[in-house]
Amino acid sequence: LNRGNLIEALNYYHNFTLRPLVEVLRIPHQPTRHNFHTRYLYYDLPGEVIAKLESLFFIADGDDLWKKRQIAEDWFFETIDQIKLG
């Protein structure tokens, strides 16, 4: 994003932000499929989690990507903390 390479930035967002987020979100609900990425998400995760994830997968522009990346990263670390405490 800093270099203005939106396509590259979006690819990094999906691979290094959303993919790890989905993996950790599955652990409390369906740990045997933690590495299935988006496959079976709608069957494995609660509706409120799916709704929040959907909002993070669809990006309007570079500014939206900045905002959603931060939301996704915060959610990732919150989920990791919950798993550790669980």
Tab-separated table of N, CA and C in Angstrom:
chain	number	residue	atom	x	y	z
A	1	LEU	N	0.819	-1.200	0.000
A	1	LEU	CA	0.000	0.000	0.000
A	1	LEU	C	0.855	1.252	0.000
A	2	ASN	N	1.941	1.207	0.741
A	2	ASN	CA	2.829	2.368	0.793
A	2	ASN	C	3.414	2.708	-0.569
A	3	ARG	N	3.610	1.699	-1.404
A	3	ARG	CA	4.172	1.925	-2.740
A	3	ARG	C	3.089	2.142	-3.791
A	4	GLY	N	1.816	2.044	-3.388
A	4	GLY	CA	0.723	2.220	-4.339
A	4	GLY	C	0.437	0.988	-5.183
A	5	ASN	N	0.955	-0.157	-4.774
A	5	ASN	CA	0.729	-1.409	-5.502
A	5	ASN	C	-0.479	-2.122	-4.906
A	6	LEU	N	-1.661	-1.689	-5.299
A	6	LEU	CA	-2.883	-2.186	-4.670
A	6	LEU	C	-3.112	-3.677	-4.905
A	7	ILE	N	-2.805	-4.150	-6.104
A	7	ILE	CA	-3.010	-5.573	-6.384
A	7	ILE	C	-2.107	-6.424	-5.488
A	8	GLU	N	-0.862	-6.032	-5.401
A	8	GLU	CA	0.080	-6.742	-4.539
A	8	GLU	C	-0.350	-6.664	-3.074
A	9	ALA	N	-0.768	-5.496	-2.658
A	9	ALA	CA	-1.208	-5.304	-1.274
A	9	ALA	C	-2.408	-6.183	-0.956
A	10	LEU	N	-3.334	-6.276	-1.893
A	10	LEU	CA	-4.513	-7.115	-1.668
A	10	LEU	C	-4.122	-8.585	-1.560
A	11	ASN	N	-3.198	-9.004	-2.388
A	11	ASN	CA	-2.717	-10.381	-2.318
A	11	ASN	C	-2.062	-10.666	-0.972
A	12	TYR	N	-1.209	-9.765	-0.505
A	12	TYR	CA	-0.586	-9.928	0.804
A	12	TYR	C	-1.631	-9.955	1.915
A	13	TYR	N	-2.629	-9.118	1.803
A	13	TYR	CA	-3.708	-9.068	2.798
A	13	TYR	C	-4.409	-10.422	2.899
A	14	HIS	N	-4.722	-10.993	1.756
A	14	HIS	CA	-5.400	-12.298	1.773
A	14	HIS	C	-4.497	-13.401	2.308
A	15	ASN	N	-3.237	-13.393	1.900
A	15	ASN	CA	-2.335	-14.486	2.281
A	15	ASN	C	-1.760	-14.370	3.688
A	16	PHE	N	-1.475	-13.155	4.127
A	16	PHE	CA	-0.748	-13.000	5.393
A	16	PHE	C	-1.574	-12.358	6.506
A	17	THR	N	-2.809	-11.980	6.194
A	17	THR	CA	-3.687	-11.437	7.228
A	17	THR	C	-4.946	-12.294	7.359
A	18	LEU	N	-5.688	-12.453	6.260
A	18	LEU	CA	-6.951	-13.188	6.357
A	18	LEU	C	-6.760	-14.688	6.539
A	19	ARG	N	-5.826	-15.274	5.821
A	19	ARG	CA	-5.622	-16.721	5.952
A	19	ARG	C	-5.273	-17.108	7.397
A	20	PRO	N	-4.299	-16.454	8.044
A	20	PRO	CA	-4.025	-16.801	9.447
A	20	PRO	C	-5.212	-16.515	10.372
A	21	LEU	N	-5.951	-15.449	10.091
A	21	LEU	CA	-7.123	-15.147	10.908
A	21	LEU	C	-8.135	-16.278	10.824
A	22	VAL	N	-8.433	-16.733	9.627
A	22	VAL	CA	-9.399	-17.828	9.460
A	22	VAL	C	-8.910	-19.079	10.174
A	23	GLU	N	-7.630	-19.365	10.081
A	23	GLU	CA	-7.089	-20.545	10.753
A	23	GLU	C	-7.306	-20.485	12.263
A	24	VAL	N	-7.008	-19.356	12.877
A	24	VAL	CA	-7.183	-19.287	14.333
A	24	VAL	C	-8.652	-19.226	14.723
A	25	LEU	N	-9.507	-18.658	13.879
A	25	LEU	CA	-10.940	-18.635	14.194
A	25	LEU	C	-11.529	-20.034	14.168
A	26	ARG	N	-11.016	-20.895	13.348
A	26	ARG	CA	-11.530	-22.270	13.275
A	26	ARG	C	-11.143	-23.107	14.501
A	27	ILE	N	-10.024	-22.802	15.112
A	27	ILE	CA	-9.498	-23.657	16.184
A	27	ILE	C	-10.522	-23.910	17.290
A	28	PRO	N	-11.225	-22.890	17.795
A	28	PRO	CA	-12.205	-23.191	18.846
A	28	PRO	C	-13.456	-23.919	18.345
A	29	HIS	N	-13.746	-23.838	17.061
A	29	HIS	CA	-15.002	-24.377	16.531
A	29	HIS	C	-14.826	-25.688	15.770
A	30	GLN	N	-13.772	-25.792	14.989
A	30	GLN	CA	-13.540	-26.968	14.157
A	30	GLN	C	-12.032	-27.149	13.966
A	31	PRO	N	-11.328	-27.530	15.025
A	31	PRO	CA	-9.864	-27.576	14.963
A	31	PRO	C	-9.314	-28.545	13.918
A	32	THR	N	-10.040	-29.579	13.584
A	32	THR	CA	-9.526	-30.530	12.599
A	32	THR	C	-9.482	-29.938	11.197
A	33	ARG	N	-10.178	-28.821	10.991
A	33	ARG	CA	-10.164	-28.179	9.671
A	33	ARG	C	-9.496	-26.813	9.723
A	34	HIS	N	-8.606	-26.599	10.677
A	34	HIS	CA	-7.989	-25.283	10.830
A	34	HIS	C	-7.279	-24.813	9.567
A	35	ASN	N	-6.799	-25.731	8.736
A	35	ASN	CA	-6.063	-25.339	7.534
A	35	ASN	C	-6.880	-25.471	6.243
A	36	PHE	N	-8.195	-25.466	6.332
A	36	PHE	CA	-9.060	-25.551	5.150
A	36	PHE	C	-9.313	-24.183	4.524
A	37	HIS	N	-8.759	-23.155	5.100
A	37	HIS	CA	-8.958	-21.759	4.702
A	37	HIS	C	-10.457	-21.459	4.562
A	38	THR	N	-10.952	-21.110	3.408
A	38	THR	CA	-12.356	-20.677	3.308
A	38	THR	C	-13.330	-21.831	3.059
A	39	ARG	N	-12.807	-22.999	2.811
A	39	ARG	CA	-13.697	-24.132	2.551
A	39	ARG	C	-14.459	-24.510	3.818
A	40	TYR	N	-15.755	-24.676	3.695
A	40	TYR	CA	-16.671	-25.056	4.785
A	40	TYR	C	-16.825	-24.007	5.879
A	41	LEU	N	-16.363	-22.786	5.629
A	41	LEU	CA	-16.496	-21.744	6.659
A	41	LEU	C	-17.933	-21.581	7.136
A	42	TYR	N	-18.859	-21.572	6.194
A	42	TYR	CA	-20.254	-21.325	6.547
A	42	TYR	C	-20.860	-22.451	7.380
A	43	TYR	N	-20.215	-23.605	7.386
A	43	TYR	CA	-20.685	-24.735	8.193
A	43	TYR	C	-19.971	-24.813	9.537
A	44	ASP	N	-18.755	-24.289	9.573
A	44	ASP	CA	-17.915	-24.472	10.755
A	44	ASP	C	-17.957	-23.323	11.760
A	45	LEU	N	-18.285	-22.122	11.299
A	45	LEU	CA	-18.212	-20.952	12.184
A	45	LEU	C	-19.595	-20.369	12.440
A	46	PRO	N	-19.778	-19.751	13.607
A	46	PRO	CA	-21.067	-19.121	13.929
A	46	PRO	C	-21.372	-17.957	12.975
A	47	GLY	N	-22.641	-17.677	12.820
A	47	GLY	CA	-23.102	-16.641	11.907
A	47	GLY	C	-22.493	-15.274	12.136
A	48	GLU	N	-22.316	-14.885	13.393
A	48	GLU	CA	-21.756	-13.556	13.665
A	48	GLU	C	-20.285	-13.478	13.248
A	49	VAL	N	-19.574	-14.588	13.358
A	49	VAL	CA	-18.181	-14.630	12.916
A	49	VAL	C	-18.127	-14.545	11.388
A	50	ILE	N	-18.992	-15.286	10.728
A	50	ILE	CA	-19.065	-15.256	9.259
A	50	ILE	C	-19.373	-13.842	8.773
A	51	ALA	N	-20.319	-13.181	9.384
A	51	ALA	CA	-20.691	-11.824	8.963
A	51	ALA	C	-19.505	-10.868	9.084
A	52	LYS	N	-18.767	-10.977	10.177
A	52	LYS	CA	-17.601	-10.105	10.356
A	52	LYS	C	-16.518	-10.447	9.342
A	53	LEU	N	-16.301	-11.739	9.096
A	53	LEU	CA	-15.307	-12.153	8.107
A	53	LEU	C	-15.672	-11.665	6.713
A	54	GLU	N	-16.943	-11.796	6.344
A	54	GLU	CA	-17.377	-11.332	5.024
A	54	GLU	C	-17.041	-9.860	4.837
A	55	SER	N	-17.255	-9.071	5.868
A	55	SER	CA	-16.969	-7.639	5.752
A	55	SER	C	-15.479	-7.375	5.547
A	56	LEU	N	-14.626	-8.296	6.011
A	56	LEU	CA	-13.184	-8.118	5.847
A	56	LEU	C	-12.667	-8.620	4.499
A	57	PHE	N	-13.399	-9.515	3.868
A	57	PHE	CA	-12.961	-10.089	2.595
A	57	PHE	C	-13.232	-9.175	1.404
A	58	PHE	N	-14.193	-8.291	1.504
A	58	PHE	CA	-14.550	-7.437	0.380
A	58	PHE	C	-14.003	-6.032	0.614
A	59	ILE	N	-13.149	-5.597	-0.290
A	59	ILE	CA	-12.400	-4.355	-0.147
A	59	ILE	C	-12.840	-3.361	-1.221
A	60	ALA	N	-13.098	-2.132	-0.814
A	60	ALA	CA	-13.529	-1.093	-1.757
A	60	ALA	C	-12.347	-0.399	-2.438
A	61	ASP	N	-11.290	-0.101	-1.675
A	61	ASP	CA	-10.151	0.647	-2.206
A	61	ASP	C	-8.990	0.560	-1.217
A	62	GLY	N	-7.919	1.276	-1.501
A	62	GLY	CA	-6.735	1.226	-0.643
A	62	GLY	C	-6.996	1.668	0.780
A	63	ASP	N	-7.795	2.717	0.952
A	63	ASP	CA	-8.119	3.184	2.303
A	63	ASP	C	-8.885	2.124	3.084
A	64	ASP	N	-9.817	1.477	2.402
A	64	ASP	CA	-10.588	0.409	3.035
A	64	ASP	C	-9.673	-0.744	3.427
A	65	LEU	N	-8.708	-1.042	2.582
A	65	LEU	CA	-7.762	-2.109	2.886
A	65	LEU	C	-6.943	-1.784	4.130
A	66	TRP	N	-6.479	-0.535	4.276
A	66	TRP	CA	-5.763	-0.124	5.486
A	66	TRP	C	-6.599	-0.394	6.731
A	67	LYS	N	-7.857	0.039	6.688
A	67	LYS	CA	-8.740	-0.094	7.859
A	67	LYS	C	-9.012	-1.557	8.182
A	68	LYS	N	-9.346	-2.327	7.149
A	68	LYS	CA	-9.718	-3.724	7.387
A	68	LYS	C	-8.523	-4.576	7.797
A	69	ARG	N	-7.338	-4.237	7.319
A	69	ARG	CA	-6.145	-4.958	7.747
A	69	ARG	C	-5.950	-4.808	9.254
A	70	GLN	N	-6.140	-3.604	9.746
A	70	GLN	CA	-5.968	-3.380	11.185
A	70	GLN	C	-7.035	-4.126	11.987
A	71	ILE	N	-8.263	-4.085	11.520
A	71	ILE	CA	-9.350	-4.817	12.195
A	71	ILE	C	-9.033	-6.307	12.228
A	72	ALA	N	-8.608	-6.852	11.098
A	72	ALA	CA	-8.304	-8.278	11.014
A	72	ALA	C	-7.135	-8.654	11.917
A	73	GLU	N	-6.098	-7.832	11.931
A	73	GLU	CA	-4.953	-8.127	12.790
A	73	GLU	C	-5.325	-8.071	14.266
A	74	ASP	N	-6.110	-7.077	14.648
A	74	ASP	CA	-6.565	-6.991	16.041
A	74	ASP	C	-7.380	-8.223	16.415
A	75	TRP	N	-8.264	-8.632	15.526
A	75	TRP	CA	-9.117	-9.795	15.774
A	75	TRP	C	-8.264	-11.055	15.890
A	76	PHE	N	-7.244	-11.177	15.054
A	76	PHE	CA	-6.335	-12.314	15.119
A	76	PHE	C	-5.710	-12.427	16.514
A	77	PHE	N	-5.134	-11.328	16.999
A	77	PHE	CA	-4.452	-11.369	18.300
A	77	PHE	C	-5.440	-11.557	19.457
A	78	GLU	N	-6.641	-11.010	19.346
A	78	GLU	CA	-7.676	-11.250	20.363
A	78	GLU	C	-8.030	-12.734	20.409
A	79	THR	N	-8.155	-13.346	19.248
A	79	THR	CA	-8.502	-14.773	19.179
A	79	THR	C	-7.386	-15.630	19.742
A	80	ILE	N	-6.155	-15.284	19.419
A	80	ILE	CA	-4.997	-16.017	19.977
A	80	ILE	C	-5.025	-15.929	21.503
A	81	ASP	N	-5.279	-14.757	22.036
A	81	ASP	CA	-5.331	-14.592	23.497
A	81	ASP	C	-6.441	-15.443	24.100
A	82	GLN	N	-7.605	-15.505	23.444
A	82	GLN	CA	-8.720	-16.326	23.937
A	82	GLN	C	-8.370	-17.800	23.926
A	83	ILE	N	-7.690	-18.220	22.888
A	83	ILE	CA	-7.285	-19.636	22.783
A	83	ILE	C	-6.304	-19.972	23.906
A	84	LYS	N	-5.363	-19.085	24.162
A	84	LYS	CA	-4.385	-19.329	25.235
A	84	LYS	C	-5.069	-19.431	26.591
A	85	LEU	N	-6.096	-18.599	26.810
A	85	LEU	CA	-6.796	-18.599	28.099
A	85	LEU	C	-7.762	-19.761	28.219
A	86	GLY	N	-8.265	-20.214	27.071
A	86	GLY	CA	-9.296	-21.226	27.020
A	86	GLY	C	-8.948	-22.497	27.653
